Amino acid sequence: MKTIHKFSAIALVAMIVITSGCGSKRSPGRVYMPDMAYSRTYEAYDLLDSTKFTGDVNNKGGNMIYFNAMPAAGSIKRGDLFPYTLPNDSIGYNMSGAIANPVGELSVADMAEAGRLYNINCAVCHGAKGKANGPMSGKVGGIVDITLPQYQALGDGTIFHVMTYGKNNMGSYASQLTKEQRWKIVKYVRTLQGGGAAATSDSTNTATAVPDSTANAKKTM
Amino acid sequence: MLIVCGFPVLFLQPSKDISPLLSLITTDMSRYRKIINKLFASFLFIAVFSINNNARAQDGEALFKSKCASCHKVDKDFTGPALQGWSSRIPSPDWIYKWIASPAKMIATDPYAKQLADKWKPSVMTAFPELKKEEIDAILAFVDAPVKTPPPGETPGGAPANDNSLWYGILTLVLALVAFILLQVNSNLRKLSDDKEGVFRGEPVPFYRNKTYLMTGILLLFTMSGYFFVNGAIGLGRHKNYQPEQPIYYSHKVHAGVNQISCLYCHGSAQDSKHAGIPSVNVCMNCHMAIKEYGGDKIFKEDGTEVNGTEEIQKLYKYAGWNPATAKYNPDNNGDGTPDGAKPIEWVKIHNLPDHVYFNHSQHVKVGKQQCQTCHGNIQEMPEVYQASELSMGWCINCHRETKVDFNSDSTGNKFYSIYEKFHKDLKNNKMDSVTVEHIGGTECQKCHY
């Protein structure tokens, strides 16, 4: 009889211990072998020892995140376009119109890709057709209808300049889109404005890609 | 009965009334023609006038929405000033038409226009020379119309879901107790009857020393503890439903669901790299430079406490080193390349794979064309994100076994599958009916355990 008592007591304790770990949603719970589960190498966005990862004397405060590491000043990635050198001010803005689009005629696939990028990054405010009627219009102020004549009159370089540095309520997209992607989107914007030969052949593409800008469906991704 | 009786009356009644009226119209038509004509004309006039009026008010709203709403709100300052009460602010009645036609000219000449431009710098009012005077009047009439306030929002939540399991549990317990009592009564009665018939039977064993009861109890305990033990042991190291509290209450439901921002707007590196990427603060600021307060439906934490969305946006401004009063980033006086006071947001990582598993986002998103929701669940409906899938090996392998590789859509770009022409031929010759991820090496150990 005593062994039965002992056995049931052990079973009860084991049951409580195992199940008590899974109660809270706020804690991740336990793992079998921490050595295998948690990385000992540096992972992206990890907290890093600030004494090793910054030269800034004022900024040594234990483990911190360092995810703003920029490439060395003046370095150009292999195969990348030449850096855009105009400054972010009115002089740069005025000069930007003279800069030609380094990207040549886009193939159908490239144009579809530019449209996809437009739908992800731009259409949320400017609308899939550029009519300033995206889901965020009315929440973000000052969204322009890019199909208006005054925006059709802008040079390719000026549109690129605005994407790179932002303007008024629009932020900079330099961290989200590469230079080449931005120039390609300029081409796509031209088709929305009714210019360019690809406009007609691509209009069907655009129409099908509209739900792409929502989080719910991304089949053409 | 009443309804049935009412029908004939209904049918009879008008016929009595109409017959003299009909005869009146047919016989004395000429006499009343003039009056009828006049009535008709005045009716037409009123109708046309009122339709015209309606159209104007609607025009005002439509025009406001298409021309003004991107910068102006009726009752609130936005990119430009609130338009309500415009007439009391302008210096002369015709000022407003001149201003709308050419703001630049007015800023140069008119002192009030200059004052406005200074106040709302750097935004400058767009010129609308194409708007006619009547159209401007229509817009202004719409602006001056009283604002319809929506009825106060009902508090969401409501009655908790009907959960009957507690009642079933109580019922089971009661029934078990009844069965137990009946068994005891049965054994007592048997003893009584045995005593009467003269059959000898010892004192009944008390239930807590009854071997049948004890064995049943132990078996029950063993099964239950075994069930919980095995489940707990399998769950060890898997974090399904893990929902940590984040430094800022960021609702994916508001951003990806209500506002339909694409997942890839913020997590763009999911297409290009191993990591889906946590957006840097400047990506948040793309919209939140302009969106300073939360105006949507009420938002709640998992435990039911309400969250003040505007305060959460203020937290973001602190992390970004952004001064909402001046609408500028703080100056960088300490020379670390970021605005003073700015620091990275320490988001808590939810989806963790063990160190010995390699997972690449771009491989799944760009090449495999999987939707984010396949693994992350309905993110666009989660106020606070939790881990929706097991992320266990069996779960991965299952998907790799079932997911069909799409050869057709890749005729333009991806040449990777061209080496699998054999599969094409086999499919054509009906040697196989489909190609699964397993066929192209999806269950090879090194794919994940590199």
mmCIF file of N, CA and C in Angstrom, chain B residues 252-305:
data_model
loop_
_atom_site.group_PDB
_atom_site.id
_atom_site.type_symbol
_atom_site.label_atom_id
_atom_site.label_comp_id
_atom_site.label_asym_id
_atom_site.label_seq_id
_atom_site.Cartn_x
_atom_site.Cartn_y
_atom_site.Cartn_z
ATOM 1 N N HIS B 252 -1.354 44.978 -35.007
ATOM 2 C CA HIS B 252 -1.325 44.579 -36.416
ATOM 3 C C HIS B 252 -2.721 44.663 -37.016
ATOM 4 N N LYS B 253 -3.740 44.541 -36.170
ATOM 5 C CA LYS B 253 -5.108 44.624 -36.668
ATOM 6 C C LYS B 253 -5.374 46.025 -37.224
ATOM 7 N N VAL B 254 -4.914 47.042 -36.501
ATOM 8 C CA VAL B 254 -5.138 48.414 -36.949
ATOM 9 C C VAL B 254 -4.332 48.691 -38.222
ATOM 10 N N HIS B 255 -3.067 48.256 -38.235
ATOM 11 C CA HIS B 255 -2.191 48.618 -39.353
ATOM 12 C C HIS B 255 -2.446 47.757 -40.589
ATOM 13 N N ALA B 256 -2.375 46.441 -40.413
ATOM 14 C CA ALA B 256 -2.487 45.560 -41.582
ATOM 15 C C ALA B 256 -3.942 45.256 -41.914
ATOM 16 N N GLY B 257 -4.811 45.279 -40.906
ATOM 17 C CA GLY B 257 -6.211 44.938 -41.153
ATOM 18 C C GLY B 257 -7.016 46.141 -41.573
ATOM 19 N N VAL B 258 -7.205 47.085 -40.645
ATOM 20 C CA VAL B 258 -8.073 48.235 -40.918
ATOM 21 C C VAL B 258 -7.472 49.129 -42.004
ATOM 22 N N ASN B 259 -6.172 49.420 -41.867
ATOM 23 C CA ASN B 259 -5.562 50.363 -42.801
ATOM 24 C C ASN B 259 -4.937 49.697 -44.010
ATOM 25 N N GLN B 260 -4.997 48.381 -44.068
ATOM 26 C CA GLN B 260 -4.576 47.620 -45.251
ATOM 27 C C GLN B 260 -3.162 47.920 -45.707
ATOM 28 N N ILE B 261 -2.275 48.158 -44.759
ATOM 29 C CA ILE B 261 -0.878 48.341 -45.136
ATOM 30 C C ILE B 261 -0.287 46.962 -45.411
ATOM 31 N N SER B 262 0.381 46.840 -46.552
ATOM 32 C CA SER B 262 0.964 45.552 -46.919
ATOM 33 C C SER B 262 1.995 45.122 -45.881
ATOM 34 N N CYS B 263 2.057 43.821 -45.620
ATOM 35 C CA CYS B 263 3.060 43.290 -44.682
ATOM 36 C C CYS B 263 4.455 43.732 -45.111
ATOM 37 N N LEU B 264 4.658 43.735 -46.467
ATOM 38 C CA LEU B 264 5.999 43.995 -46.977
ATOM 39 C C LEU B 264 6.362 45.472 -46.920
ATOM 40 N N TYR B 265 5.400 46.337 -46.603
ATOM 41 C CA TYR B 265 5.743 47.758 -46.429
ATOM 42 C C TYR B 265 6.739 47.878 -45.280
ATOM 43 N N CYS B 266 6.459 47.223 -44.170
ATOM 44 C CA CYS B 266 7.341 47.306 -43.007
ATOM 45 C C CYS B 266 8.364 46.169 -42.987
ATOM 46 N N HIS B 267 7.930 44.964 -43.362
ATOM 47 C CA HIS B 267 8.836 43.817 -43.300
ATOM 48 C C HIS B 267 9.346 43.504 -44.697
ATOM 49 N N GLY B 268 9.868 44.535 -45.377
ATOM 50 C CA GLY B 268 10.284 44.376 -46.770
ATOM 51 C C GLY B 268 11.393 43.367 -46.964
ATOM 52 N N SER B 269 12.248 43.188 -45.958
ATOM 53 C CA SER B 269 13.386 42.293 -46.168
ATOM 54 C C SER B 269 12.955 40.833 -46.181
ATOM 55 N N ALA B 270 11.680 40.542 -45.911
ATOM 56 C CA ALA B 270 11.210 39.159 -46.024
ATOM 57 C C ALA B 270 11.350 38.659 -47.458
ATOM 58 N N GLN B 271 11.376 39.592 -48.442
ATOM 59 C CA GLN B 271 11.531 39.168 -49.835
ATOM 60 C C GLN B 271 12.980 38.906 -50.184
ATOM 61 N N ASP B 272 13.889 39.552 -49.475
ATOM 62 C CA ASP B 272 15.281 39.559 -49.919
ATOM 63 C C ASP B 272 16.244 38.854 -48.980
ATOM 64 N N SER B 273 15.829 38.537 -47.775
ATOM 65 C CA SER B 273 16.822 38.000 -46.854
ATOM 66 C C SER B 273 16.229 36.934 -45.967
ATOM 67 N N LYS B 274 17.107 36.380 -45.141
ATOM 68 C CA LYS B 274 16.704 35.334 -44.215
ATOM 69 C C LYS B 274 15.659 35.857 -43.241
ATOM 70 N N HIS B 275 15.850 37.105 -42.817
ATOM 71 C CA HIS B 275 14.979 37.663 -41.783
ATOM 72 C C HIS B 275 13.823 38.448 -42.389
ATOM 73 N N ALA B 276 12.669 38.388 -41.724
ATOM 74 C CA ALA B 276 11.558 39.228 -42.159
ATOM 75 C C ALA B 276 11.848 40.681 -41.831
ATOM 76 N N GLY B 277 12.682 40.918 -40.839
ATOM 77 C CA GLY B 277 13.102 42.282 -40.554
ATOM 78 C C GLY B 277 12.123 43.032 -39.694
ATOM 79 N N ILE B 278 12.643 43.658 -38.661
ATOM 80 C CA ILE B 278 11.842 44.565 -37.856
ATOM 81 C C ILE B 278 12.073 45.945 -38.434
ATOM 82 N N PRO B 279 11.010 46.669 -38.789
ATOM 83 C CA PRO B 279 11.228 47.978 -39.413
ATOM 84 C C PRO B 279 11.950 48.928 -38.470
ATOM 85 N N SER B 280 12.875 49.694 -39.019
ATOM 86 C CA SER B 280 13.521 50.711 -38.201
ATOM 87 C C SER B 280 12.511 51.831 -37.955
ATOM 88 N N VAL B 281 12.797 52.672 -36.971
ATOM 89 C CA VAL B 281 11.789 53.631 -36.510
ATOM 90 C C VAL B 281 11.406 54.623 -37.613
ATOM 91 N N ASN B 282 12.338 54.884 -38.547
ATOM 92 C CA ASN B 282 12.005 55.855 -39.596
ATOM 93 C C ASN B 282 10.852 55.362 -40.471
ATOM 94 N N VAL B 283 10.696 54.026 -40.584
ATOM 95 C CA VAL B 283 9.573 53.496 -41.366
ATOM 96 C C VAL B 283 8.253 53.802 -40.658
ATOM 97 N N CYS B 284 8.256 53.679 -39.317
ATOM 98 C CA CYS B 284 7.057 54.049 -38.558
ATOM 99 C C CYS B 284 6.736 55.521 -38.802
ATOM 100 N N MET B 285 7.817 56.332 -38.805
ATOM 101 C CA MET B 285 7.622 57.773 -38.886
ATOM 102 C C MET B 285 7.138 58.218 -40.266
ATOM 103 N N ASN B 286 7.286 57.363 -41.295
ATOM 104 C CA ASN B 286 6.755 57.698 -42.623
ATOM 105 C C ASN B 286 5.301 58.131 -42.512
ATOM 106 N N CYS B 287 4.530 57.404 -41.727
ATOM 107 C CA CYS B 287 3.119 57.783 -41.560
ATOM 108 C C CYS B 287 2.913 58.607 -40.287
ATOM 109 N N HIS B 288 3.642 58.268 -39.227
ATOM 110 C CA HIS B 288 3.330 58.881 -37.933
ATOM 111 C C HIS B 288 3.878 60.297 -37.785
ATOM 112 N N MET B 289 4.631 60.787 -38.783
ATOM 113 C CA MET B 289 4.898 62.218 -38.817
ATOM 114 C C MET B 289 3.573 62.955 -38.907
ATOM 115 N N ALA B 290 2.656 62.383 -39.698
ATOM 116 C CA ALA B 290 1.368 63.049 -39.918
ATOM 117 C C ALA B 290 0.285 62.529 -38.977
ATOM 118 N N ILE B 291 0.348 61.242 -38.624
ATOM 119 C CA ILE B 291 -0.715 60.675 -37.785
ATOM 120 C C ILE B 291 -0.294 60.775 -36.333
ATOM 121 N N LYS B 292 -0.829 61.794 -35.654
ATOM 122 C CA LYS B 292 -0.380 62.080 -34.294
ATOM 123 C C LYS B 292 -1.301 61.492 -33.256
ATOM 124 N N GLU B 293 -2.516 61.186 -33.645
ATOM 125 C CA GLU B 293 -3.432 60.624 -32.656
ATOM 126 C C GLU B 293 -4.225 59.477 -33.251
ATOM 127 N N TYR B 294 -4.643 58.572 -32.364
ATOM 128 C CA TYR B 294 -5.396 57.408 -32.810
ATOM 129 C C TYR B 294 -6.880 57.737 -32.792
ATOM 130 N N GLY B 295 -7.554 57.508 -33.913
ATOM 131 C CA GLY B 295 -8.969 57.867 -33.993
ATOM 132 C C GLY B 295 -9.876 56.721 -34.384
ATOM 133 N N GLY B 296 -9.363 55.497 -34.312
ATOM 134 C CA GLY B 296 -10.172 54.359 -34.750
ATOM 135 C C GLY B 296 -11.014 53.780 -33.628
ATOM 136 N N ASP B 297 -11.452 52.555 -33.830
ATOM 137 C CA ASP B 297 -12.230 51.857 -32.807
ATOM 138 C C ASP B 297 -11.380 51.670 -31.555
ATOM 139 N N LYS B 298 -12.060 51.462 -30.430
ATOM 140 C CA LYS B 298 -11.334 51.255 -29.179
ATOM 141 C C LYS B 298 -10.446 50.023 -29.290
ATOM 142 N N ILE B 299 -9.263 50.102 -28.674
ATOM 143 C CA ILE B 299 -8.352 48.962 -28.719
ATOM 144 C C ILE B 299 -8.107 48.450 -27.308
ATOM 145 N N PHE B 300 -7.947 47.144 -27.216
ATOM 146 C CA PHE B 300 -7.839 46.516 -25.901
ATOM 147 C C PHE B 300 -6.628 45.603 -25.855
ATOM 148 N N LYS B 301 -6.090 45.479 -24.642
ATOM 149 C CA LYS B 301 -5.063 44.474 -24.429
ATOM 150 C C LYS B 301 -5.728 43.122 -24.251
ATOM 151 N N GLU B 302 -4.903 42.094 -24.184
ATOM 152 C CA GLU B 302 -5.430 40.733 -24.075
ATOM 153 C C GLU B 302 -6.248 40.567 -22.794
ATOM 154 N N ASP B 303 -5.837 41.251 -21.721
ATOM 155 C CA ASP B 303 -6.560 41.094 -20.457
ATOM 156 C C ASP B 303 -7.777 42.009 -20.360
ATOM 157 N N GLY B 304 -8.081 42.752 -21.420
ATOM 158 C CA GLY B 304 -9.305 43.530 -21.451
ATOM 159 C C GLY B 304 -9.130 44.998 -21.105
ATOM 160 N N THR B 305 -7.924 45.421 -20.657
ATOM 161 C CA THR B 305 -7.745 46.835 -20.348
ATOM 162 C C THR B 305 -7.667 47.635 -21.643
#
